[in-house]
Amino acid sequence: MAGERIWLDVPFAEKDEAKKGGARWDPAAKRWYAPRSGIAELQRWAPAPDIPDLLPGEDRSLGSGLFVDLVPSTCWFTNVRSCVDARDWERLRRMITGRAGQRCEICGAGEDRGTGRWLEAHERWVFDDTARVQTLKRLICLCTDCHTVTHFGYAQVRGVERQALAHLVRVTRMSESQARLHISSAFALWEQRSQTAWTLDLGILTNAGIALAPPPEARDRARVAGETLRSADGPSVPRQSGPDPAIRRRP
């Protein structure tokens, strides 16, 4: 019975271990649970308190609509997932998708396993050019298609640039020429911001009691990203690459 369930915090990478230990999956809640108390093999995934729906200092109005939101090369490997423990990431992911009603906050799409569309967390940052501080101000739930648009450089690396452009046009109702101009402007801003070694402010996470693992130093992030891109594709490939000259030339 649902009332007997004991919810668990199981990172995606550990789901097979949890299942082997007796955990079960609730597709409606999108969460693993123990069917009864006292299962020793599942104690390692005992749940921590839920994260509040509004993080301290978070601005949920920041960055409305769909737009190309490129991460400066000096900020690569600073995404939230790479900075927090896997179990804390599971708690964050559950909060972000839950408060969004299991829908993309931009286009309203839900998950679709058949087409490979998932719900993902995206960071919205503000940049203080004077203090050279990059501050995390919002976490937003995006579907795979919208998330691919925001990281358009990574879409180019993956060879899905055309699909990303089509989704941008469809959701925003820009003309194709307007969309290409928007992308070009986003890359120009990316180049400008990539000249700065930003200091990270992740206070909305630490003030919510989330422990962080320090990312690589700013001076090392572009080098690490380049090495990763040259290697075989893997889960640590950054969500950004350099600008595509073909895009830059188009009106």
PDB file of C-alpha atoms in Angstrom:
ATOM      1  CA  MET A   1       0.000   0.000   0.000  1.00  0.00           C
ATOM      2  CA  ALA A   2       1.137   3.545  -0.724  1.00  0.00           C
ATOM      3  CA  GLY A   3       0.954   4.459   2.977  1.00  0.00           C
ATOM      4  CA  GLU A   4       3.582   1.826   3.832  1.00  0.00           C
ATOM      5  CA  ARG A   5       6.115   3.159   1.367  1.00  0.00           C
ATOM      6  CA  ILE A   6       9.355   4.622   2.602  1.00  0.00           C
ATOM      7  CA  TRP A   7      10.691   7.068   0.054  1.00  0.00           C
ATOM      8  CA  LEU A   8      14.341   6.928  -0.908  1.00  0.00           C
ATOM      9  CA  ASP A   9      16.877   9.321  -2.436  1.00  0.00           C
ATOM     10  CA  VAL A  10      18.429   7.181  -5.171  1.00  0.00           C
ATOM     11  CA  PRO A  11      20.784   8.842  -7.703  1.00  0.00           C
ATOM     12  CA  PHE A  12      20.185   7.716 -11.275  1.00  0.00           C
ATOM     13  CA  ALA A  13      23.598   6.049 -11.449  1.00  0.00           C
ATOM     14  CA  GLU A  14      22.694   3.853  -8.454  1.00  0.00           C
ATOM     15  CA  LYS A  15      19.193   2.810  -9.509  1.00  0.00           C
ATOM     16  CA  ASP A  16      20.203  -0.715 -10.505  1.00  0.00           C
ATOM     17  CA  GLU A  17      21.856  -1.277  -7.137  1.00  0.00           C
ATOM     18  CA  ALA A  18      18.768   0.021  -5.347  1.00  0.00           C
ATOM     19  CA  LYS A  19      16.483  -2.194  -7.411  1.00  0.00           C
ATOM     20  CA  LYS A  20      18.639  -5.208  -6.647  1.00  0.00           C
ATOM     21  CA  GLY A  21      18.389  -4.347  -2.948  1.00  0.00           C
ATOM     22  CA  GLY A  22      14.595  -4.365  -3.072  1.00  0.00           C
ATOM     23  CA  ALA A  23      13.675  -0.779  -4.011  1.00  0.00           C
ATOM     24  CA  ARG A  24      10.687  -0.198  -6.248  1.00  0.00           C
ATOM     25  CA  TRP A  25       9.867   2.628  -8.643  1.00  0.00           C
ATOM     26  CA  ASP A  26       6.725   4.751  -8.413  1.00  0.00           C
ATOM     27  CA  PRO A  27       6.142   6.112 -11.953  1.00  0.00           C
ATOM     28  CA  ALA A  28       3.612   8.687 -10.783  1.00  0.00           C
ATOM     29  CA  ALA A  29       5.851  10.142  -8.063  1.00  0.00           C
ATOM     30  CA  LYS A  30       8.961   9.445 -10.188  1.00  0.00           C
ATOM     31  CA  ARG A  31      10.763   8.222  -7.112  1.00  0.00           C
ATOM     32  CA  TRP A  32      12.193   5.024  -5.651  1.00  0.00           C
ATOM     33  CA  TYR A  33      10.821   3.638  -2.391  1.00  0.00           C
ATOM     34  CA  ALA A  34      11.272   0.774   0.041  1.00  0.00           C
ATOM     35  CA  PRO A  35       8.122  -1.391   0.195  1.00  0.00           C
ATOM     36  CA  ARG A  36       8.578  -1.838   3.941  1.00  0.00           C
ATOM     37  CA  SER A  37      10.843  -0.704   6.754  1.00  0.00           C
ATOM     38  CA  GLY A  38      13.882  -2.598   7.909  1.00  0.00           C
ATOM     39  CA  ILE A  39      15.446  -3.464   4.532  1.00  0.00           C
ATOM     40  CA  ALA A  40      19.131  -3.143   5.417  1.00  0.00           C
ATOM     41  CA  GLU A  41      20.290  -3.022   1.786  1.00  0.00           C
ATOM     42  CA  LEU A  42      18.342   0.234   1.260  1.00  0.00           C
ATOM     43  CA  GLN A  43      19.476   2.148   4.340  1.00  0.00           C
ATOM     44  CA  ARG A  44      22.188   3.958   2.376  1.00  0.00           C
ATOM     45  CA  TRP A  45      19.455   5.754   0.404  1.00  0.00           C
ATOM     46  CA  ALA A  46      17.434   6.900   3.431  1.00  0.00           C
ATOM     47  CA  PRO A  47      15.905  10.257   2.477  1.00  0.00           C
ATOM     48  CA  ALA A  48      17.156  13.634   3.621  1.00  0.00           C
ATOM     49  CA  PRO A  49      14.623  16.442   4.267  1.00  0.00           C
ATOM     50  CA  ASP A  50      12.987  17.873   1.149  1.00  0.00           C
ATOM     51  CA  ILE A  51      14.488  21.033  -0.310  1.00  0.00           C
ATOM     52  CA  PRO A  52      12.114  24.042  -0.135  1.00  0.00           C
ATOM     53  CA  ASP A  53      10.335  24.943  -3.372  1.00  0.00           C
ATOM     54  CA  LEU A  54      11.918  28.395  -3.306  1.00  0.00           C
ATOM     55  CA  LEU A  55      15.628  28.460  -2.622  1.00  0.00           C
ATOM     56  CA  PRO A  56      16.933  31.304  -0.420  1.00  0.00           C
ATOM     57  CA  GLY A  57      17.529  34.284  -2.694  1.00  0.00           C
ATOM     58  CA  GLU A  58      16.213  32.551  -5.817  1.00  0.00           C
ATOM     59  CA  ASP A  59      14.472  34.731  -8.440  1.00  0.00           C
ATOM     60  CA  ARG A  60      11.992  32.541 -10.309  1.00  0.00           C
ATOM     61  CA  SER A  61      11.089  35.401 -12.649  1.00  0.00           C
ATOM     62  CA  LEU A  62      14.613  35.662 -14.043  1.00  0.00           C
ATOM     63  CA  GLY A  63      14.966  34.813 -17.715  1.00  0.00           C
ATOM     64  CA  SER A  64      11.485  34.180 -19.073  1.00  0.00           C
ATOM     65  CA  GLY A  65      10.887  32.520 -22.403  1.00  0.00           C
ATOM     66  CA  LEU A  66      13.238  30.540 -24.621  1.00  0.00           C
ATOM     67  CA  PHE A  67      16.592  32.039 -25.550  1.00  0.00           C
ATOM     68  CA  VAL A  68      20.158  30.962 -26.207  1.00  0.00           C
ATOM     69  CA  ASP A  69      21.861  31.131 -22.819  1.00  0.00           C
ATOM     70  CA  LEU A  70      25.533  30.373 -23.366  1.00  0.00           C
ATOM     71  CA  VAL A  71      27.918  29.643 -20.494  1.00  0.00           C
ATOM     72  CA  PRO A  72      31.255  31.526 -20.726  1.00  0.00           C
ATOM     73  CA  SER A  73      34.197  29.209 -21.313  1.00  0.00           C
ATOM     74  CA  THR A  74      35.669  30.364 -17.997  1.00  0.00           C
ATOM     75  CA  CYS A  75      32.527  29.000 -16.327  1.00  0.00           C
ATOM     76  CA  TRP A  76      32.456  25.540 -17.897  1.00  0.00           C
ATOM     77  CA  PHE A  77      32.057  22.704 -15.413  1.00  0.00           C
ATOM     78  CA  THR A  78      30.206  24.978 -12.994  1.00  0.00           C
ATOM     79  CA  ASN A  79      26.740  23.529 -13.595  1.00  0.00           C
ATOM     80  CA  VAL A  80      24.889  22.555 -10.439  1.00  0.00           C
ATOM     81  CA  ARG A  81      24.939  18.828 -11.135  1.00  0.00           C
ATOM     82  CA  SER A  82      28.739  18.765 -11.231  1.00  0.00           C
ATOM     83  CA  CYS A  83      29.039  20.739  -7.984  1.00  0.00           C
ATOM     84  CA  VAL A  84      26.735  18.817  -5.657  1.00  0.00           C
ATOM     85  CA  ASP A  85      26.680  15.316  -4.236  1.00  0.00           C
ATOM     86  CA  ALA A  86      24.666  12.831  -6.298  1.00  0.00           C
ATOM     87  CA  ARG A  87      22.052  12.419  -3.564  1.00  0.00           C
ATOM     88  CA  ASP A  88      21.681  16.184  -3.126  1.00  0.00           C
ATOM     89  CA  TRP A  89      21.297  16.432  -6.906  1.00  0.00           C
ATOM     90  CA  GLU A  90      18.447  13.908  -6.723  1.00  0.00           C
ATOM     91  CA  ARG A  91      16.748  16.051  -4.070  1.00  0.00           C
ATOM     92  CA  LEU A  92      17.216  19.184  -6.185  1.00  0.00           C
ATOM     93  CA  ARG A  93      15.998  17.482  -9.357  1.00  0.00           C
ATOM     94  CA  ARG A  94      12.891  16.246  -7.585  1.00  0.00           C
ATOM     95  CA  MET A  95      12.130  19.717  -6.234  1.00  0.00           C
ATOM     96  CA  ILE A  96      12.714  21.459  -9.582  1.00  0.00           C
ATOM     97  CA  THR A  97      10.552  19.082 -11.628  1.00  0.00           C
ATOM     98  CA  GLY A  98       7.924  18.813  -8.892  1.00  0.00           C
ATOM     99  CA  ARG A  99       7.296  22.529  -8.519  1.00  0.00           C
ATOM    100  CA  ALA A 100       7.040  22.744 -12.326  1.00  0.00           C
ATOM    101  CA  GLY A 101       4.285  20.126 -12.313  1.00  0.00           C
ATOM    102  CA  GLN A 102       6.478  17.681 -14.277  1.00  0.00           C
ATOM    103  CA  ARG A 103       6.374  20.022 -17.274  1.00  0.00           C
ATOM    104  CA  CYS A 104       8.879  22.174 -19.113  1.00  0.00           C
ATOM    105  CA  GLU A 105       8.564  25.709 -17.753  1.00  0.00           C
ATOM    106  CA  ILE A 106       8.951  27.159 -21.256  1.00  0.00           C
ATOM    107  CA  CYS A 107       7.049  25.040 -23.769  1.00  0.00           C
ATOM    108  CA  GLY A 108       4.933  22.957 -21.370  1.00  0.00           C
ATOM    109  CA  ALA A 109       6.089  19.582 -22.690  1.00  0.00           C
ATOM    110  CA  GLY A 110       6.346  16.575 -20.411  1.00  0.00           C
ATOM    111  CA  GLU A 111       8.709  13.645 -20.590  1.00  0.00           C
ATOM    112  CA  ASP A 112       8.404  11.272 -23.532  1.00  0.00           C
ATOM    113  CA  ARG A 113      10.604   8.204 -23.305  1.00  0.00           C
ATOM    114  CA  GLY A 114       9.746   7.224 -26.870  1.00  0.00           C
ATOM    115  CA  THR A 115      11.277  10.358 -28.346  1.00  0.00           C
ATOM    116  CA  GLY A 116      13.999  10.751 -25.725  1.00  0.00           C
ATOM    117  CA  ARG A 117      12.574  13.963 -24.283  1.00  0.00           C
ATOM    118  CA  TRP A 118      13.376  14.377 -20.601  1.00  0.00           C
ATOM    119  CA  LEU A 119      12.982  17.039 -17.962  1.00  0.00           C
ATOM    120  CA  GLU A 120      16.286  18.665 -17.030  1.00  0.00           C
ATOM    121  CA  ALA A 121      17.508  21.413 -14.711  1.00  0.00           C
ATOM    122  CA  HIS A 122      18.998  24.561 -16.189  1.00  0.00           C
ATOM    123  CA  GLU A 123      20.772  27.357 -14.333  1.00  0.00           C
ATOM    124  CA  ARG A 124      20.040  31.030 -14.804  1.00  0.00           C
ATOM    125  CA  TRP A 125      22.947  33.281 -13.838  1.00  0.00           C
ATOM    126  CA  VAL A 126      23.499  36.997 -13.430  1.00  0.00           C
ATOM    127  CA  PHE A 127      26.908  38.519 -14.157  1.00  0.00           C
ATOM    128  CA  ASP A 128      28.378  41.470 -12.272  1.00  0.00           C
ATOM    129  CA  ASP A 129      30.934  42.842 -14.710  1.00  0.00           C
ATOM    130  CA  THR A 130      32.460  45.206 -12.141  1.00  0.00           C
ATOM    131  CA  ALA A 131      32.949  42.675  -9.346  1.00  0.00           C
ATOM    132  CA  ARG A 132      33.456  39.818 -11.842  1.00  0.00           C
ATOM    133  CA  VAL A 133      31.008  37.653  -9.951  1.00  0.00           C
ATOM    134  CA  GLN A 134      28.717  35.091 -11.595  1.00  0.00           C
ATOM    135  CA  THR A 135      25.729  34.473  -9.316  1.00  0.00           C
ATOM    136  CA  LEU A 136      23.297  31.576  -9.573  1.00  0.00           C
ATOM    137  CA  LYS A 137      19.819  33.101  -9.269  1.00  0.00           C
ATOM    138  CA  ARG A 138      17.386  30.524 -10.613  1.00  0.00           C
ATOM    139  CA  LEU A 139      16.971  26.835 -11.374  1.00  0.00           C
ATOM    140  CA  ILE A 140      14.426  26.120 -14.089  1.00  0.00           C
ATOM    141  CA  CYS A 141      12.884  22.900 -15.393  1.00  0.00           C
ATOM    142  CA  LEU A 142      13.380  22.505 -19.149  1.00  0.00           C
ATOM    143  CA  CYS A 143      12.605  19.709 -21.550  1.00  0.00           C
ATOM    144  CA  THR A 144      15.487  18.280 -23.564  1.00  0.00           C
ATOM    145  CA  ASP A 145      14.461  20.272 -26.659  1.00  0.00           C
ATOM    146  CA  CYS A 146      14.402  23.642 -24.878  1.00  0.00           C
ATOM    147  CA  HIS A 147      17.579  22.815 -22.964  1.00  0.00           C
ATOM    148  CA  THR A 148      19.355  22.013 -26.229  1.00  0.00           C
ATOM    149  CA  VAL A 149      18.432  25.463 -27.568  1.00  0.00           C
ATOM    150  CA  THR A 150      19.816  27.234 -24.505  1.00  0.00           C
ATOM    151  CA  HIS A 151      23.174  25.463 -24.974  1.00  0.00           C
ATOM    152  CA  PHE A 152      23.277  26.035 -28.727  1.00  0.00           C
ATOM    153  CA  GLY A 153      27.033  25.545 -29.001  1.00  0.00           C
ATOM    154  CA  TYR A 154      26.718  22.054 -27.589  1.00  0.00           C
ATOM    155  CA  ALA A 155      23.897  21.410 -30.066  1.00  0.00           C
ATOM    156  CA  GLN A 156      26.400  22.213 -32.822  1.00  0.00           C
ATOM    157  CA  VAL A 157      28.930  19.770 -31.359  1.00  0.00           C
ATOM    158  CA  ARG A 158      26.276  17.050 -31.258  1.00  0.00           C
ATOM    159  CA  GLY A 159      25.140  17.742 -34.817  1.00  0.00           C
ATOM    160  CA  VAL A 160      21.593  18.778 -33.853  1.00  0.00           C
ATOM    161  CA  GLU A 161      21.926  22.471 -34.692  1.00  0.00           C
ATOM    162  CA  ARG A 162      19.147  22.366 -37.296  1.00  0.00           C
ATOM    163  CA  GLN A 163      16.698  20.738 -34.886  1.00  0.00           C
ATOM    164  CA  ALA A 164      17.582  23.260 -32.170  1.00  0.00           C
ATOM    165  CA  LEU A 165      17.053  26.177 -34.548  1.00  0.00           C
ATOM    166  CA  ALA A 166      13.673  24.768 -35.607  1.00  0.00           C
ATOM    167  CA  HIS A 167      12.594  24.400 -31.976  1.00  0.00           C
ATOM    168  CA  LEU A 168      13.674  27.975 -31.194  1.00  0.00           C
ATOM    169  CA  VAL A 169      11.623  29.261 -34.133  1.00  0.00           C
ATOM    170  CA  ARG A 170       8.613  27.132 -33.221  1.00  0.00           C
ATOM    171  CA  VAL A 171       8.483  28.118 -29.548  1.00  0.00           C
ATOM    172  CA  THR A 172       9.348  31.818 -29.846  1.00  0.00           C
ATOM    173  CA  ARG A 173       7.596  32.375 -33.191  1.00  0.00           C
ATOM    174  CA  MET A 174      10.610  34.272 -34.466  1.00  0.00           C
ATOM    175  CA  SER A 175      11.329  34.167 -38.151  1.00  0.00           C
ATOM    176  CA  GLU A 176      14.359  32.072 -39.067  1.00  0.00           C
ATOM    177  CA  SER A 177      16.386  35.196 -39.806  1.00  0.00           C
ATOM    178  CA  GLN A 178      15.431  36.673 -36.429  1.00  0.00           C
ATOM    179  CA  ALA A 179      16.424  33.446 -34.718  1.00  0.00           C
ATOM    180  CA  ARG A 180      19.808  33.399 -36.445  1.00  0.00           C
ATOM    181  CA  LEU A 181      20.427  37.017 -35.433  1.00  0.00           C
ATOM    182  CA  HIS A 182      19.514  36.118 -31.844  1.00  0.00           C
ATOM    183  CA  ILE A 183      21.998  33.208 -31.905  1.00  0.00           C
ATOM    184  CA  SER A 184      24.729  35.407 -33.372  1.00  0.00           C
ATOM    185  CA  SER A 185      24.168  38.033 -30.653  1.00  0.00           C
ATOM    186  CA  ALA A 186      24.278  35.337 -27.966  1.00  0.00           C
ATOM    187  CA  PHE A 187      27.650  34.111 -29.261  1.00  0.00           C
ATOM    188  CA  ALA A 188      29.013  37.675 -29.306  1.00  0.00           C
ATOM    189  CA  LEU A 189      28.039  38.057 -25.643  1.00  0.00           C
ATOM    190  CA  TRP A 190      29.568  34.640 -24.947  1.00  0.00           C
ATOM    191  CA  GLU A 191      32.890  35.724 -26.439  1.00  0.00           C
ATOM    192  CA  GLN A 192      32.867  38.915 -24.357  1.00  0.00           C
ATOM    193  CA  ARG A 193      32.079  37.122 -21.095  1.00  0.00           C
ATOM    194  CA  SER A 194      34.604  34.375 -21.803  1.00  0.00           C
ATOM    195  CA  GLN A 195      37.390  36.950 -21.389  1.00  0.00           C
ATOM    196  CA  THR A 196      36.650  37.170 -17.654  1.00  0.00           C
ATOM    197  CA  ALA A 197      37.607  34.699 -14.912  1.00  0.00           C
ATOM    198  CA  TRP A 198      34.376  34.788 -12.935  1.00  0.00           C
ATOM    199  CA  THR A 199      34.074  34.169  -9.212  1.00  0.00           C
ATOM    200  CA  LEU A 200      31.117  31.896  -8.506  1.00  0.00           C
ATOM    201  CA  ASP A 201      28.360  32.738  -6.039  1.00  0.00           C
ATOM    202  CA  LEU A 202      26.268  29.634  -5.335  1.00  0.00           C
ATOM    203  CA  GLY A 203      24.656  31.049  -2.215  1.00  0.00           C
ATOM    204  CA  ILE A 204      21.124  29.932  -3.120  1.00  0.00           C
ATOM    205  CA  LEU A 205      22.401  26.364  -2.773  1.00  0.00           C
ATOM    206  CA  THR A 206      24.664  26.673   0.267  1.00  0.00           C
ATOM    207  CA  ASN A 207      22.007  28.705   2.108  1.00  0.00           C
ATOM    208  CA  ALA A 208      19.623  25.772   1.546  1.00  0.00           C
ATOM    209  CA  GLY A 209      22.074  23.429   3.284  1.00  0.00           C
ATOM    210  CA  ILE A 210      23.478  21.855   0.114  1.00  0.00           C
ATOM    211  CA  ALA A 211      27.161  20.985   0.318  1.00  0.00           C
ATOM    212  CA  LEU A 212      29.214  21.784  -2.775  1.00  0.00           C
ATOM    213  CA  ALA A 213      32.235  20.190  -4.375  1.00  0.00           C
ATOM    214  CA  PRO A 214      34.525  22.899  -5.758  1.00  0.00           C
ATOM    215  CA  PRO A 215      34.673  23.033  -9.585  1.00  0.00           C
ATOM    216  CA  PRO A 216      37.985  23.426 -11.444  1.00  0.00           C
ATOM    217  CA  GLU A 217      39.685  26.813 -11.108  1.00  0.00           C
ATOM    218  CA  ALA A 218      38.481  29.369 -13.679  1.00  0.00           C
ATOM    219  CA  ARG A 219      41.831  29.371 -15.485  1.00  0.00           C
ATOM    220  CA  ASP A 220      41.580  25.593 -15.988  1.00  0.00           C
ATOM    221  CA  ARG A 221      37.950  25.244 -17.110  1.00  0.00           C
ATOM    222  CA  ALA A 222      38.403  25.988 -20.825  1.00  0.00           C
ATOM    223  CA  ARG A 223      41.380  23.619 -21.012  1.00  0.00           C
ATOM    224  CA  VAL A 224      39.493  20.820 -19.262  1.00  0.00           C
ATOM    225  CA  ALA A 225      36.482  21.406 -21.510  1.00  0.00           C
ATOM    226  CA  GLY A 226      38.604  21.260 -24.652  1.00  0.00           C
ATOM    227  CA  GLU A 227      40.238  18.022 -23.549  1.00  0.00           C
ATOM    228  CA  THR A 228      36.833  16.535 -22.797  1.00  0.00           C
ATOM    229  CA  LEU A 229      35.423  17.526 -26.180  1.00  0.00           C
ATOM    230  CA  ARG A 230      38.368  15.885 -27.914  1.00  0.00           C
ATOM    231  CA  SER A 231      37.799  12.652 -26.029  1.00  0.00           C
ATOM    232  CA  ALA A 232      34.958  10.202 -26.533  1.00  0.00           C
ATOM    233  CA  ASP A 233      31.516  11.472 -25.638  1.00  0.00           C
ATOM    234  CA  GLY A 234      30.694  10.974 -21.988  1.00  0.00           C
ATOM    235  CA  PRO A 235      28.531  12.369 -19.185  1.00  0.00           C
ATOM    236  CA  SER A 236      31.071  15.098 -18.387  1.00  0.00           C
ATOM    237  CA  VAL A 237      31.069  16.718 -21.833  1.00  0.00           C
ATOM    238  CA  PRO A 238      30.317  20.427 -21.281  1.00  0.00           C
ATOM    239  CA  ARG A 239      27.080  21.966 -22.452  1.00  0.00           C
ATOM    240  CA  GLN A 240      28.862  24.619 -24.506  1.00  0.00           C
ATOM    241  CA  SER A 241      31.364  24.941 -27.299  1.00  0.00           C
ATOM    242  CA  GLY A 242      32.844  27.770 -29.275  1.00  0.00           C
ATOM    243  CA  PRO A 243      30.811  29.760 -31.789  1.00  0.00           C
ATOM    244  CA  ASP A 244      30.118  28.320 -35.220  1.00  0.00           C
ATOM    245  CA  PRO A 245      31.398  30.739 -37.893  1.00  0.00           C
ATOM    246  CA  ALA A 246      28.557  29.701 -40.193  1.00  0.00           C
ATOM    247  CA  ILE A 247      26.013  30.912 -37.654  1.00  0.00           C
ATOM    248  CA  ARG A 248      28.012  34.078 -37.020  1.00  0.00           C
ATOM    249  CA  ARG A 249      27.979  35.018 -40.718  1.00  0.00           C
ATOM    250  CA  ARG A 250      24.282  34.573 -41.251  1.00  0.00           C
ATOM    251  CA  PRO A 251      21.943  37.516 -40.817  1.00  0.00           C
TER     252      PRO A 251
END
